[in-house]
C-alpha cells in the first residue's frame, strides 16, 4: 500500500480540525464585538493577513495572538480555553508530519539526499538559507517555525535516547559544493557535519562523489526507517508533495537502491577526510 499524504496550501503546514474550530470561534467573537479583521489586527498588533490565516485555520496562533484576541473580544476566557485544545506540529509541512511521528520511535533511519543537506544535519543558518531560497518567500514567523521544528527534530540523533537510533546519511558532494547561503554558512555547515561525525557514534555520513557514472539514486532523494517492530517504511518527497510508502515490494526496491548507494559512496572515513579538505579550502 502507498499512502498519499495531503498537501497544505502554499507549502504551509496542514490545518487541523482544532485550528479550524479555533479560527471560526475567533471570527465569531470578533464579529460579535463589531470588529473587522483590520480593526482586530490593529488592536492586537498583527497584520490583517495573519488574522485571516488564523480565522481560516491555516496558521497556529502564538501566545501573544491568543492573549490579544482574548482581550479584544471581551475577556470571556473563551479564546484562552479554546487555545488549550489546539493541535498541530508547527513548522512541519503537512505531508511530512506522519513521517515525523514515525521518526520519533524508529530504531534506524537511512537517508539519501541530492538537493540539500538533510534536515537532521542542518545548522540554523543553513536551514534559514534553504527556507529563504525557495519561492514563495514566507514571513519571518513562518520561517522561524520551520527552523525551530527542524532543530527540535535533531534531538533524534542523541545517544542519550534509550536505545539510541542508528542513522545513515548518503549526501551528494554537489550539495555541499553549491555553497547554499554563501561561504560563511557553508563553512559552519561543514564544521557541524564534522562535529556530528566525531561526536555521534550512531551516525554514519557518506559523501557520494561528483563523478559516478553508474548511479542508483537518479530517481531522487529517499528515506527508509525501521520501527521497533522491525517493520520498514519509506518516504519520498518532490515539488509540493510527499508520500509515505509501506508496500513491501516498493520498499524492497528502495532498500536495494540504498544499499547500492552506500557501496558507491565514499566510506565514512574517506567522507570525513573529504569534508575536512572542503572545509580547509574555504
Coordinates of C-alpha atoms in Angstrom, one line a residue:
X1 CA 0.0 0.0 0.0
X2 CA 1.2 3.5 -0.8
X3 CA -0.2 6.2 1.4
X4 CA -0.5 9.6 -0.2
X5 CA -0.4 12.4 2.3
X6 CA -2.4 15.6 1.9
X7 CA -0.6 18.7 0.9
X8 CA -1.2 22.0 2.6
X9 CA -1.9 25.2 0.7
X10 CA 1.2 27.1 -0.4
X11 CA 3.5 24.7 1.4
X12 CA 2.2 25.8 4.9
X13 CA 1.8 23.1 7.5
X14 CA -1.6 21.4 7.1
X15 CA -4.5 22.8 9.0
X16 CA -6.2 20.7 11.7
X17 CA -9.8 20.4 12.9
X18 CA -8.8 22.2 16.2
X19 CA -7.2 25.0 14.3
X20 CA -10.3 25.5 12.1
X21 CA -12.6 25.4 15.1
X22 CA -10.4 27.9 17.0
X23 CA -10.3 30.2 14.0
X24 CA -14.1 30.0 13.5
X25 CA -14.6 30.9 17.2
X26 CA -12.2 33.9 17.0
X27 CA -14.1 35.1 13.9
X28 CA -17.5 34.7 15.6
X29 CA -16.3 36.6 18.7
X30 CA -14.7 39.3 16.6
X31 CA -17.9 39.8 14.6
X32 CA -19.9 39.8 17.9
X33 CA -17.6 42.5 19.2
X34 CA -18.3 44.5 16.0
X35 CA -14.7 44.4 14.8
X36 CA -13.4 44.0 11.2
X37 CA -10.3 41.9 10.6
X38 CA -8.4 45.1 10.1
X39 CA -9.6 46.5 13.4
X40 CA -8.7 43.4 15.3
X41 CA -5.3 43.2 13.7
X42 CA -4.6 46.8 14.7
X43 CA -5.7 46.2 18.3
X44 CA -3.5 43.1 18.8
X45 CA -0.5 44.2 16.7
X46 CA -0.7 41.7 13.9
X47 CA -1.3 42.0 10.2
X48 CA -4.8 41.5 8.6
X49 CA -3.3 38.6 6.7
X50 CA -2.3 36.9 10.0
X51 CA -5.8 37.4 11.5
X52 CA -7.3 35.9 8.3
X53 CA -4.9 32.9 8.4
X54 CA -5.8 32.2 12.0
X55 CA -9.5 32.5 11.4
X56 CA -9.4 30.2 8.4
X57 CA -7.4 27.6 10.4
X58 CA -4.3 28.0 8.3
X59 CA -2.0 29.4 11.0
X60 CA -1.2 28.3 14.5
X61 CA -1.7 31.4 16.8
X62 CA 1.1 32.2 19.2
X63 CA 0.6 33.1 22.8
X64 CA 0.6 36.8 22.1
X65 CA -2.1 36.4 19.5
X66 CA -4.3 34.4 21.9
X67 CA -3.9 37.0 24.7
X68 CA -4.6 39.9 22.3
X69 CA -7.7 38.3 20.8
X70 CA -9.0 37.4 24.3
X71 CA -8.7 41.0 25.4
X72 CA -10.1 42.5 22.2
X73 CA -13.2 40.2 22.2
X74 CA -14.3 40.9 25.8
X75 CA -12.1 38.8 28.1
X76 CA -14.7 36.0 28.4
X77 CA -12.0 33.3 28.7
X78 CA -13.3 31.5 25.6
X79 CA -10.2 32.2 23.4
X80 CA -7.8 31.1 26.1
X81 CA -9.7 27.9 26.8
X82 CA -10.0 27.1 23.1
X83 CA -6.3 27.7 22.6
X84 CA -5.5 25.0 25.1
X85 CA -7.0 22.4 22.7
X86 CA -5.1 23.4 19.6
X87 CA -3.2 20.6 17.9
X88 CA -0.6 20.9 15.2
X89 CA 3.1 20.3 14.9
X90 CA 4.2 23.8 13.9
X91 CA 6.8 24.3 11.2
X92 CA 6.5 20.9 9.6
X93 CA 4.8 20.5 6.2
X94 CA 1.6 18.6 6.2
X95 CA 2.9 15.8 4.1
X96 CA 5.9 15.3 6.4
X97 CA 4.0 15.2 9.8
X98 CA 3.1 11.5 9.7
X99 CA 6.7 10.5 8.8
X100 CA 8.0 12.8 11.6
X101 CA 5.8 10.9 14.1
X102 CA 7.3 7.6 12.9
X103 CA 10.8 9.0 13.2
X104 CA 10.3 9.6 16.9
X105 CA 10.2 5.8 17.6
X106 CA 12.3 4.5 14.7
X107 CA 15.3 2.3 15.6
X108 CA 17.1 3.0 12.3
X109 CA 16.8 5.8 9.7
X110 CA 18.5 5.8 6.3
X111 CA 18.6 9.0 4.2
X112 CA 19.9 9.7 0.7
X113 CA 19.8 13.4 -0.3
X114 CA 20.8 15.0 -3.6
X115 CA 19.2 18.5 -3.1
X116 CA 20.1 19.9 0.3
X117 CA 21.9 18.7 3.5
X118 CA 19.4 16.5 5.3
X119 CA 17.3 18.4 7.9
X120 CA 18.7 16.4 10.8
X121 CA 22.2 17.6 9.9
X122 CA 21.4 21.3 9.1
X123 CA 22.7 24.3 11.0
X124 CA 20.2 27.0 11.8
X125 CA 21.8 29.3 9.3
X126 CA 21.7 26.7 6.6
X127 CA 18.1 25.9 7.3
X128 CA 17.3 29.6 7.1
X129 CA 19.1 29.9 3.8
X130 CA 17.2 26.9 2.4
X131 CA 13.8 28.3 3.6
X132 CA 14.5 31.7 2.0
X133 CA 15.8 30.3 -1.3
X134 CA 12.6 28.6 -2.5
X135 CA 9.6 30.8 -3.6
X136 CA 7.2 31.8 -2.4
X137 CA 9.0 33.7 0.3
X138 CA 7.1 33.5 3.5
X139 CA 7.0 35.8 6.6
X140 CA 9.6 35.7 9.3
X141 CA 7.3 34.0 11.8
X142 CA 6.7 31.0 9.5
X143 CA 10.4 30.8 8.7
X144 CA 11.2 30.7 12.4
X145 CA 8.7 28.0 13.0
X146 CA 10.2 25.8 10.3
X147 CA 13.7 26.3 11.7
X148 CA 12.6 25.6 15.2
X149 CA 10.8 22.4 14.1
X150 CA 13.9 21.3 12.2
X151 CA 16.2 22.0 15.1
X152 CA 13.9 20.1 17.5
X153 CA 14.0 17.0 15.3
X154 CA 17.7 16.9 15.6
X155 CA 17.3 15.5 19.2
X156 CA 16.6 12.2 17.4
X157 CA 20.4 11.9 16.9
X158 CA 21.1 11.9 20.6
X159 CA 22.9 8.9 22.0
X160 CA 21.0 9.5 25.3
X161 CA 17.9 8.0 23.8
X162 CA 17.2 4.5 25.1
X163 CA 18.0 2.8 22.9
X164 CA 19.8 5.2 20.5
X165 CA 18.7 5.0 16.9
X166 CA 21.1 4.1 14.1
X167 CA 21.5 6.7 11.3
X168 CA 23.0 6.5 7.9
X169 CA 23.2 9.5 5.5
X170 CA 24.4 9.5 1.9
X171 CA 24.8 13.0 0.7
X172 CA 25.8 14.1 -2.8
X173 CA 29.1 16.1 -2.9
X174 CA 27.4 18.6 -5.2
X175 CA 25.0 19.6 -2.3
X176 CA 28.0 20.9 -0.4
X177 CA 29.8 22.4 -3.4
X178 CA 26.7 24.5 -4.0
X179 CA 27.6 26.8 -1.0
X180 CA 23.9 27.3 -0.1
X181 CA 23.7 30.6 1.9
X182 CA 27.3 31.6 1.0
X183 CA 30.7 30.7 2.2
X184 CA 30.2 31.5 5.9
X185 CA 27.1 29.4 6.1
X186 CA 28.9 26.6 4.2
X187 CA 31.9 26.8 6.5
X188 CA 29.7 26.4 9.6
X189 CA 27.7 23.6 8.0
X190 CA 30.9 21.7 7.2
X191 CA 32.1 22.2 10.8
X192 CA 28.7 21.0 12.1
X193 CA 28.9 17.8 9.9
X194 CA 32.4 17.1 11.1
X195 CA 31.2 17.6 14.7
X196 CA 28.4 15.2 14.3
X197 CA 30.7 12.6 12.8
X198 CA 33.2 13.0 15.6
X199 CA 30.6 13.0 18.4
X200 CA 27.8 10.7 17.3
X201 CA 28.9 7.1 17.2
X202 CA 25.4 6.1 16.0
X203 CA 25.7 8.3 12.8
X204 CA 27.4 7.4 9.6
X205 CA 27.8 10.1 6.9
X206 CA 28.9 9.1 3.5
X207 CA 29.6 11.5 0.6
X208 CA 28.7 10.5 -3.0
X209 CA 31.5 11.8 -5.2
X210 CA 30.8 14.2 -8.1
X211 CA 31.7 11.6 -10.7
X212 CA 29.6 8.4 -10.5
X213 CA 28.6 7.2 -14.0
X214 CA 26.5 4.3 -12.6
X215 CA 24.2 5.9 -10.1
X216 CA 21.3 4.2 -8.4
X217 CA 19.9 7.4 -6.9
X218 CA 18.8 9.2 -10.1
X219 CA 15.1 8.9 -9.2
X220 CA 15.7 11.4 -6.4
X221 CA 16.0 11.5 -2.6
X222 CA 14.7 8.8 -0.4
X223 CA 14.4 7.8 3.3
X224 CA 13.9 4.5 4.9
X225 CA 13.1 3.7 8.6
X226 CA 12.7 0.6 10.7
X227 CA 10.2 0.6 13.5
X228 CA 10.7 -1.1 16.9
X229 CA 8.5 -4.0 15.5
X230 CA 11.1 -4.3 12.7
X231 CA 8.8 -3.1 10.0
X232 CA 10.2 -0.9 7.3
X233 CA 8.7 2.2 5.8
X234 CA 9.9 4.7 3.2
X235 CA 9.3 8.3 2.4
X236 CA 9.9 10.3 -0.8
X237 CA 9.5 13.9 -1.5
X238 CA 9.2 16.2 -4.5
X239 CA 7.9 19.5 -5.6
X240 CA 4.9 20.4 -3.4
X241 CA 4.3 16.8 -2.3
X242 CA 5.5 13.9 -0.4
X243 CA 4.4 10.3 0.2
X244 CA 4.7 7.6 2.8
X245 CA 5.4 4.2 1.3
X246 CA 4.5 1.0 3.1
X247 CA 4.2 -1.6 0.3
X248 CA 6.8 -4.3 0.9
X249 CA 7.7 -4.7 -2.8
X250 CA 8.3 -0.9 -3.2
X251 CA 10.4 -0.8 0.0
X252 CA 12.5 -3.8 -1.2
X253 CA 13.3 -1.9 -4.3
X254 CA 14.3 1.2 -2.3
X255 CA 16.4 -0.8 0.1
X256 CA 18.3 -2.3 -2.9
X257 CA 18.9 1.2 -4.2
X258 CA 20.1 2.5 -0.9
X259 CA 22.4 -0.5 -0.4
X260 CA 24.0 0.3 -3.8
X261 CA 24.3 4.0 -2.9
X262 CA 26.2 3.0 0.2
X263 CA 28.6 0.8 -1.7
X264 CA 29.3 3.6 -4.3
X265 CA 29.7 6.5 -1.9
X266 CA 33.0 7.2 -0.1
X267 CA 33.5 5.3 3.1
X268 CA 32.6 7.2 6.3
X269 CA 36.3 7.8 7.0
X270 CA 37.1 8.9 3.4
X271 CA 34.0 11.1 3.6
X272 CA 35.3 12.7 6.7
X273 CA 38.6 13.4 5.0
X274 CA 36.8 15.0 2.0
X275 CA 34.7 17.2 4.3
X276 CA 37.9 18.4 6.1
X277 CA 39.5 19.2 2.7
X278 CA 36.4 21.1 1.6
X279 CA 36.4 23.0 4.9
X280 CA 40.1 23.9 4.5
X281 CA 39.5 25.2 1.0
X282 CA 37.0 27.8 2.3

